[in-house]
């Protein structure tokens, strides 16, 4: 080595020796600080808290989404791959308050959600699923430009994982809020009384995570802003309503199911979108039927086992003695699916005693029992649906335990006379009772109607001596009721809507023919609300309720589920439409909620609580049978028994009045009514969409009402019986305080009868009925003319005055309800005449004036006659004349004002006209 190189090497070695202590020394903390403070300063430079520090001492539940909990904090872990992906959010009531439709198990919201990152926050976006266009098309850009999706929450990002980039967000604040819109739900349930959410009295009580979903439950507290008149009896403190909300978040199928287009002739729940890519069609609407995804193990076999059956687990809440009936109600649907090509497509095993099984897991559909202080719906079958295709993913059917008691031995305790009158139009009463947040087509309100109808069967069995007083109905009958109710709710969960025309599929003379009903069903569809089948000939009693699904159920399942093998939905519909073309075949009669419930519903074949091809014949038979119960000399003995309570007889009598009023109400739709059809032009067996009801049939319906509703003896219940119908003497919460309220100690038969008659008069003079009647005159020479209708009503209600038999006039003096209904008719006519009844045609106003004049003349002649007349009758006739005079005077004043206005308008018009000339 040269001297120069040696010198350089020694110098470098010396430098390294000098630098070694510096290199090995620990870094000094910043001036005036400590190491911990230095670390904190470094953390401040990071946008989020360190992952390990955030999750320290937290427990994690891993699954579809990971959920972290630590004390009162709850975080949701969102992987990058889970951002901007669809998540089905289902919010429902886990526990309610047992009244006013605030009941555990009822649905609140169904939402398609996405978690979307914006800076340091995650937006919970509720996707707008109502509008679409082909992906990537110019129209899709137009849809995005025009229609947005709502951000229902903004969640602060608490931490971000260094390696996986997973995000941790505060999910507890999202759940402990009114995101379910519960305050509006309560407001709708309690006559628009406002409520507020109380976060301080709310907490998350349960979190469960599964492979395809995670479920969280929160105990929330809501307080009424004004407790006046709420009638809150079930909460322990009515200032604080304890309501549990269940939040379910589940995965949608990776491969969407091929949807099937709906057809208006069949009855399925719908998933509806506006597809702006269909600009060549008549409109943009696309309607899919809601249905389960079923696949054959052998696609080529006409009938094949299924890859995955529809499975309803019978929950442990169902009493053991009822489970065989519930299972039968589920599995009765198997023959419908066999007709569609599937074997064993629907099964009902018991829920397993397995810690890994949970009713809240979206992979399991269940049937459960719940309790409520006041029955609201009887049973209900909500389901979760993929909003992209209409695929049903999960369903949970709920039964209110109290409806079983109603079937067994309970009679209705009516709140007042007007409640019985409302049964004249039970569909209206039911619609009015439903909270506004429950869509009519999605609501199933079997509850009170089932109990009332079941109570009539109980009364019938008592009078037949089939059971001793005070004992429950036989198990056989109760089983029939549970089987039918289960079939009905399972039908909803399979995607079927109500069918309130299906009762007309069975001829009246076949209702008690077991050979017919065992094969075809007592009704064409179990999706009916049928009246119990009670034969007036007690020696020929058939099934009280249908024991099998009907022909219409078979057809509608075939429409929704039969595989077509088509490549797309358009080709699939060509196949399905051939099945829909069978709508005109006998047994496939169909009428939906919207055909039965609206005020202007016009087809008398679409009703709730009727039976048979001819509803008018059924109404006559049922009214006569119920009236016979009042006169049965064994009624007290069989209902009360040797040591029973008289209030039972009172409630039984109320039940018969309710059923009597339903029978009377069935006749109203015939008046001004029309038969409606959903068939299409050119369809085999199709008919016109609308067909006028023959005038003779309408007159027959009116005559029936005159005899059974308005005659002096229509409600002739023996006075001896009325002396036995005592009132309940209990005084406690839920019953009343004994000093106020609608209950009378004596039996208010007159008030109850008049409530029925008054409700009928309102229906018979309803403006839309009168409009249809007048318009029908221009369509048919056989139409029931409105002038004839008014004249017949007047003679029906006032026939005994001035021209009636002396006995009838004497009956008028002794029957207050007859006088009440006569005055009510005068008042209704006066309302039409003076225009206080909105929407009535002018011809009805003129005819009302004519009939009032004729009634006035009848009263005048009767008062001037020498016929013997009691003070009640004389006072009644004078009062009626006074009412007519007041109405006439009011009309003359109104006519004078209208005439003066018309003259002024003509004068102004003439001046303008002259000026123009």
Tab-separated table of C-alpha atoms in Angstrom, residues 188-476:
chain	number	residue	atom	x	y	z
A	188	UNK	CA	-99.823	8.555	12.817
A	189	UNK	CA	-100.819	5.967	15.422
A	190	UNK	CA	-102.079	8.521	17.924
A	191	UNK	CA	-104.211	10.994	15.950
A	192	UNK	CA	-101.356	13.310	14.925
A	193	UNK	CA	-100.128	13.862	18.466
A	194	UNK	CA	-96.398	14.770	18.348
A	195	UNK	CA	-93.678	12.659	19.985
A	196	UNK	CA	-89.976	13.285	20.592
A	197	UNK	CA	-86.981	10.943	20.780
A	198	UNK	CA	-85.108	10.769	24.115
A	199	UNK	CA	-81.502	9.704	23.474
A	200	UNK	CA	-80.536	9.848	27.155
A	201	UNK	CA	-83.000	7.047	27.890
A	202	UNK	CA	-81.959	4.888	24.934
A	203	UNK	CA	-79.286	2.235	24.473
A	204	UNK	CA	-78.060	-0.486	22.119
A	205	UNK	CA	-79.040	-3.801	23.644
A	206	UNK	CA	-77.993	-6.478	21.164
A	207	UNK	CA	-75.645	-7.052	18.237
A	208	UNK	CA	-75.510	-10.239	16.200
A	209	UNK	CA	-73.325	-10.843	13.174
A	210	UNK	CA	-73.864	-13.601	10.605
A	211	UNK	CA	-72.243	-14.488	7.265
A	212	UNK	CA	-74.850	-12.634	5.188
A	213	UNK	CA	-76.260	-10.084	7.637
A	214	UNK	CA	-75.810	-8.307	10.911
A	215	UNK	CA	-78.612	-7.485	13.305
A	216	UNK	CA	-78.672	-4.758	15.944
A	217	UNK	CA	-81.376	-3.950	18.425
A	218	UNK	CA	-81.821	-0.681	20.272
A	219	UNK	CA	-84.080	0.099	23.222
A	220	UNK	CA	-85.356	3.582	22.419
A	221	UNK	CA	-87.496	5.934	24.454
A	222	UNK	CA	-90.081	8.276	22.987
A	223	UNK	CA	-92.128	10.834	24.885
A	224	UNK	CA	-95.452	12.372	23.906
A	225	UNK	CA	-95.484	16.151	23.768
A	226	UNK	CA	-99.123	16.109	24.828
A	227	UNK	CA	-100.613	13.149	26.692
A	228	UNK	CA	-104.183	14.455	26.570
A	229	UNK	CA	-106.548	11.881	25.133
A	230	UNK	CA	-103.840	9.407	24.106
A	231	UNK	CA	-105.336	6.535	26.091
A	232	UNK	CA	-101.930	5.040	26.805
A	233	UNK	CA	-102.689	2.132	29.106
A	234	UNK	CA	-99.960	-0.384	28.331
A	235	UNK	CA	-96.744	1.524	29.243
A	236	UNK	CA	-95.888	1.532	32.949
A	237	UNK	CA	-95.294	5.297	32.677
A	238	UNK	CA	-97.012	7.016	29.782
A	239	UNK	CA	-94.421	9.796	29.767
A	240	UNK	CA	-91.782	7.406	28.453
A	241	UNK	CA	-92.680	4.877	25.761
A	242	UNK	CA	-90.196	1.973	25.661
A	243	UNK	CA	-89.874	0.903	22.043
A	244	UNK	CA	-87.257	-1.473	20.688
A	245	UNK	CA	-86.218	-1.012	17.062
A	246	UNK	CA	-84.507	-3.817	15.198
A	247	UNK	CA	-82.005	-2.902	12.493
A	248	UNK	CA	-81.137	-5.558	9.946
A	249	UNK	CA	-78.439	-5.116	7.320
A	250	UNK	CA	-78.098	-7.936	4.815
A	251	UNK	CA	-76.265	-8.878	1.658
A	252	UNK	CA	-78.059	-8.883	-1.679
A	253	UNK	CA	-77.540	-11.798	-4.077
A	254	UNK	CA	-74.354	-11.467	-6.081
A	255	UNK	CA	-76.268	-12.565	-9.179
A	256	UNK	CA	-79.674	-10.886	-9.376
A	257	UNK	CA	-82.608	-13.179	-10.095
A	258	UNK	CA	-84.243	-12.906	-13.504
A	259	UNK	CA	-87.428	-10.970	-12.723
A	260	UNK	CA	-90.887	-11.821	-14.003
A	261	UNK	CA	-93.133	-9.061	-15.300
A	262	UNK	CA	-96.459	-8.637	-13.529
A	263	UNK	CA	-99.876	-8.883	-15.141
A	264	UNK	CA	-102.885	-6.896	-13.858
A	265	UNK	CA	-105.109	-9.970	-14.071
A	266	UNK	CA	-103.157	-11.841	-11.380
A	267	UNK	CA	-102.615	-10.911	-7.757
A	268	UNK	CA	-99.009	-10.473	-6.657
A	269	UNK	CA	-97.168	-7.857	-4.649
A	270	UNK	CA	-95.085	-5.719	-6.964
A	271	UNK	CA	-91.647	-4.200	-7.206
A	272	UNK	CA	-92.142	-1.195	-9.479
A	273	UNK	CA	-89.578	1.018	-11.237
A	274	UNK	CA	-89.606	3.609	-13.964
A	275	UNK	CA	-87.156	2.528	-16.661
A	276	UNK	CA	-86.380	5.515	-18.889
A	277	UNK	CA	-84.696	3.183	-21.340
A	278	UNK	CA	-88.123	1.962	-22.479
A	279	UNK	CA	-88.908	5.040	-24.561
A	280	UNK	CA	-90.445	2.876	-27.297
A	281	UNK	CA	-93.082	1.530	-24.905
A	282	UNK	CA	-96.402	3.124	-24.026
A	283	UNK	CA	-94.950	4.210	-20.686
A	284	UNK	CA	-91.829	3.812	-18.580
A	285	UNK	CA	-93.337	1.604	-15.873
A	286	UNK	CA	-91.756	-1.791	-15.223
A	287	UNK	CA	-93.549	-4.021	-12.728
A	288	UNK	CA	-92.016	-7.208	-11.332
A	289	UNK	CA	-93.846	-9.794	-9.243
A	290	UNK	CA	-92.370	-10.500	-5.827
A	291	UNK	CA	-91.362	-14.166	-5.591
A	292	UNK	CA	-88.806	-16.510	-4.099
A	293	UNK	CA	-85.947	-17.859	-6.192
A	294	UNK	CA	-86.704	-21.530	-6.866
A	295	UNK	CA	-84.485	-23.811	-8.936
A	296	UNK	CA	-85.100	-27.382	-10.022
A	297	UNK	CA	-82.541	-30.055	-9.277
A	298	UNK	CA	-83.473	-31.532	-12.660
A	299	UNK	CA	-84.337	-28.646	-15.019
A	300	UNK	CA	-85.651	-31.057	-17.650
A	301	UNK	CA	-88.121	-32.847	-15.390
A	302	UNK	CA	-91.781	-31.683	-15.493
A	303	UNK	CA	-91.794	-31.847	-11.668
A	304	UNK	CA	-88.500	-31.829	-9.793
A	305	UNK	CA	-87.190	-31.518	-6.261
A	306	UNK	CA	-85.856	-28.040	-5.571
A	307	UNK	CA	-82.255	-27.057	-4.926
A	308	UNK	CA	-83.281	-24.950	-1.915
A	309	UNK	CA	-86.859	-25.131	-0.593
A	310	UNK	CA	-88.735	-22.210	0.929
A	311	UNK	CA	-88.406	-23.012	4.621
A	312	UNK	CA	-90.503	-21.578	7.433
A	313	UNK	CA	-89.169	-22.548	10.851
A	314	UNK	CA	-91.846	-22.902	13.525
A	315	UNK	CA	-90.536	-20.823	16.399
A	316	UNK	CA	-90.546	-21.950	20.029
A	317	UNK	CA	-93.062	-19.196	20.815
A	318	UNK	CA	-95.832	-21.203	19.081
A	319	UNK	CA	-97.802	-23.265	21.618
A	320	UNK	CA	-97.057	-26.934	20.999
A	321	UNK	CA	-100.716	-27.900	20.560
A	322	UNK	CA	-101.037	-25.468	17.638
A	323	UNK	CA	-97.872	-26.403	15.748
A	324	UNK	CA	-99.428	-29.251	13.722
A	325	UNK	CA	-102.103	-26.839	12.424
A	326	UNK	CA	-99.504	-24.202	11.553
A	327	UNK	CA	-97.330	-26.771	9.786
A	328	UNK	CA	-100.305	-27.987	7.775
A	329	UNK	CA	-101.106	-24.419	6.798
A	330	UNK	CA	-97.593	-24.021	5.391
A	331	UNK	CA	-97.289	-27.359	3.653
A	332	UNK	CA	-100.757	-27.146	2.063
A	333	UNK	CA	-99.042	-24.870	-0.451
A	334	UNK	CA	-96.961	-27.776	-1.763
A	335	UNK	CA	-99.607	-28.827	-4.281
A	336	UNK	CA	-99.604	-25.342	-5.816
A	337	UNK	CA	-95.856	-25.529	-6.347
A	338	UNK	CA	-96.196	-29.041	-7.784
A	339	UNK	CA	-98.533	-27.521	-10.373
A	340	UNK	CA	-95.723	-25.053	-11.115
A	341	UNK	CA	-93.164	-27.867	-11.508
A	342	UNK	CA	-91.582	-28.111	-8.042
A	343	UNK	CA	-91.748	-30.919	-5.515
A	344	UNK	CA	-91.423	-30.228	-1.778
A	345	UNK	CA	-90.827	-26.567	-2.565
A	346	UNK	CA	-92.099	-25.351	0.828
A	347	UNK	CA	-91.535	-26.992	4.228
A	348	UNK	CA	-92.084	-26.120	7.896
A	349	UNK	CA	-89.642	-27.798	10.327
A	350	UNK	CA	-89.470	-26.939	14.008
A	351	UNK	CA	-86.825	-24.378	14.901
A	352	UNK	CA	-83.723	-26.303	16.046
A	353	UNK	CA	-82.475	-26.236	19.637
A	354	UNK	CA	-79.078	-25.178	18.366
A	355	UNK	CA	-77.014	-22.278	19.639
A	356	UNK	CA	-75.897	-21.519	16.072
A	357	UNK	CA	-79.490	-21.045	14.877
A	358	UNK	CA	-81.076	-17.663	15.380
A	359	UNK	CA	-84.476	-16.406	14.219
A	360	UNK	CA	-82.879	-13.062	13.400
A	361	UNK	CA	-80.468	-14.599	10.898
A	362	UNK	CA	-81.612	-13.534	7.444
A	363	UNK	CA	-80.999	-17.066	6.227
A	364	UNK	CA	-83.973	-18.299	8.259
A	365	UNK	CA	-87.655	-17.482	7.737
A	366	UNK	CA	-89.877	-18.009	10.748
A	367	UNK	CA	-93.428	-18.151	12.075
A	368	UNK	CA	-93.730	-16.664	15.562
A	369	UNK	CA	-96.336	-15.852	18.203
A	370	UNK	CA	-96.475	-12.379	19.795
A	371	UNK	CA	-98.743	-10.812	22.396
A	372	UNK	CA	-100.594	-7.510	22.388
A	373	UNK	CA	-102.953	-5.975	24.901
A	374	UNK	CA	-105.357	-4.871	22.175
A	375	UNK	CA	-105.414	-7.075	19.036
A	376	UNK	CA	-104.543	-5.090	15.940
A	377	UNK	CA	-104.009	-7.392	12.988
A	378	UNK	CA	-104.416	-11.010	14.107
A	379	UNK	CA	-101.618	-12.169	11.849
A	380	UNK	CA	-99.210	-10.579	9.403
A	381	UNK	CA	-96.602	-11.823	6.945
A	382	UNK	CA	-93.968	-9.169	6.077
A	383	UNK	CA	-91.029	-10.114	3.854
A	384	UNK	CA	-87.692	-8.705	2.642
A	385	UNK	CA	-87.439	-8.127	-1.083
A	386	UNK	CA	-84.534	-7.363	-3.419
A	387	UNK	CA	-85.607	-4.006	-4.908
A	388	UNK	CA	-83.677	-4.761	-8.095
A	389	UNK	CA	-85.687	-7.826	-9.103
A	390	UNK	CA	-88.559	-8.492	-6.692
A	391	UNK	CA	-86.845	-11.568	-5.269
A	392	UNK	CA	-88.174	-12.429	-1.800
A	393	UNK	CA	-85.165	-13.053	0.417
A	394	UNK	CA	-86.699	-13.685	3.810
A	395	UNK	CA	-90.077	-13.612	5.577
A	396	UNK	CA	-91.234	-13.695	9.174
A	397	UNK	CA	-94.904	-14.366	9.911
A	398	UNK	CA	-96.373	-13.112	13.170
A	399	UNK	CA	-99.521	-14.262	14.966
A	400	UNK	CA	-101.128	-12.307	17.784
A	401	UNK	CA	-101.851	-14.807	20.527
A	402	UNK	CA	-105.075	-13.009	21.458
A	403	UNK	CA	-106.808	-13.914	18.211
A	404	UNK	CA	-106.831	-17.561	19.286
A	405	UNK	CA	-108.743	-16.569	22.421
A	406	UNK	CA	-111.205	-14.772	20.173
A	407	UNK	CA	-111.780	-17.930	18.169
A	408	UNK	CA	-112.210	-19.964	21.325
A	409	UNK	CA	-114.785	-18.163	23.419
A	410	UNK	CA	-114.630	-14.381	23.210
A	411	UNK	CA	-117.390	-11.988	22.177
A	412	UNK	CA	-116.825	-8.387	21.187
A	413	UNK	CA	-117.300	-5.683	23.775
A	414	UNK	CA	-118.296	-2.771	21.562
A	415	UNK	CA	-117.171	0.736	22.465
A	416	UNK	CA	-120.516	2.261	21.483
A	417	UNK	CA	-123.419	2.110	19.030
A	418	UNK	CA	-121.448	3.803	16.262
A	419	UNK	CA	-118.919	0.958	16.292
A	420	UNK	CA	-121.620	-1.547	15.340
A	421	UNK	CA	-122.918	0.860	12.687
A	422	UNK	CA	-119.452	0.981	11.166
A	423	UNK	CA	-119.742	-2.740	10.375
A	424	UNK	CA	-122.229	-1.846	7.625
A	425	UNK	CA	-119.149	-1.034	5.564
A	426	UNK	CA	-116.409	-3.034	7.331
A	427	UNK	CA	-113.899	-2.351	4.580
A	428	UNK	CA	-114.201	1.391	5.273
A	429	UNK	CA	-114.010	0.881	9.019
A	430	UNK	CA	-110.932	-1.279	8.609
A	431	UNK	CA	-109.292	1.193	6.259
A	432	UNK	CA	-109.985	4.062	8.653
A	433	UNK	CA	-108.497	2.104	11.556
A	434	UNK	CA	-105.205	1.502	9.757
A	435	UNK	CA	-102.456	4.040	10.482
A	436	UNK	CA	-101.488	6.197	7.523
A	437	UNK	CA	-97.996	4.711	7.365
A	438	UNK	CA	-99.367	1.269	6.457
A	439	UNK	CA	-100.075	1.114	2.695
A	440	UNK	CA	-103.504	-0.384	2.074
A	441	UNK	CA	-102.230	-2.994	-0.364
A	442	UNK	CA	-99.580	-4.096	2.158
A	443	UNK	CA	-101.878	-4.238	5.159
A	444	UNK	CA	-103.479	-7.400	6.449
A	445	UNK	CA	-105.988	-6.624	9.187
A	446	UNK	CA	-107.606	-9.957	9.943
A	447	UNK	CA	-107.700	-9.360	13.699
A	448	UNK	CA	-111.055	-8.047	14.898
A	449	UNK	CA	-113.002	-9.329	11.915
A	450	UNK	CA	-111.712	-12.842	12.568
A	451	UNK	CA	-112.599	-12.614	16.250
A	452	UNK	CA	-116.113	-11.320	15.547
A	453	UNK	CA	-116.752	-13.985	12.955
A	454	UNK	CA	-115.249	-16.688	15.157
A	455	UNK	CA	-117.479	-15.586	18.007
A	456	UNK	CA	-120.528	-16.180	15.824
A	457	UNK	CA	-119.359	-19.749	15.252
A	458	UNK	CA	-118.880	-20.148	18.996
A	459	UNK	CA	-122.444	-18.935	19.577
A	460	UNK	CA	-123.746	-21.307	16.919
A	461	UNK	CA	-122.024	-24.267	18.544
A	462	UNK	CA	-123.411	-23.313	21.940
A	463	UNK	CA	-126.956	-23.218	20.585
A	464	UNK	CA	-126.387	-26.535	18.807
A	465	UNK	CA	-125.334	-28.052	22.121
A	466	UNK	CA	-121.906	-28.958	20.772
A	467	UNK	CA	-120.182	-27.499	23.835
A	468	UNK	CA	-121.255	-26.522	27.342
A	469	UNK	CA	-121.518	-22.811	28.254
A	470	UNK	CA	-118.208	-21.230	29.257
A	471	UNK	CA	-116.060	-23.840	27.512
A	472	UNK	CA	-113.832	-23.275	24.471
A	473	UNK	CA	-114.824	-24.372	21.005
A	474	UNK	CA	-113.799	-27.860	19.908
A	475	UNK	CA	-110.207	-28.373	18.815
A	476	UNK	CA	-111.360	-29.416	15.347
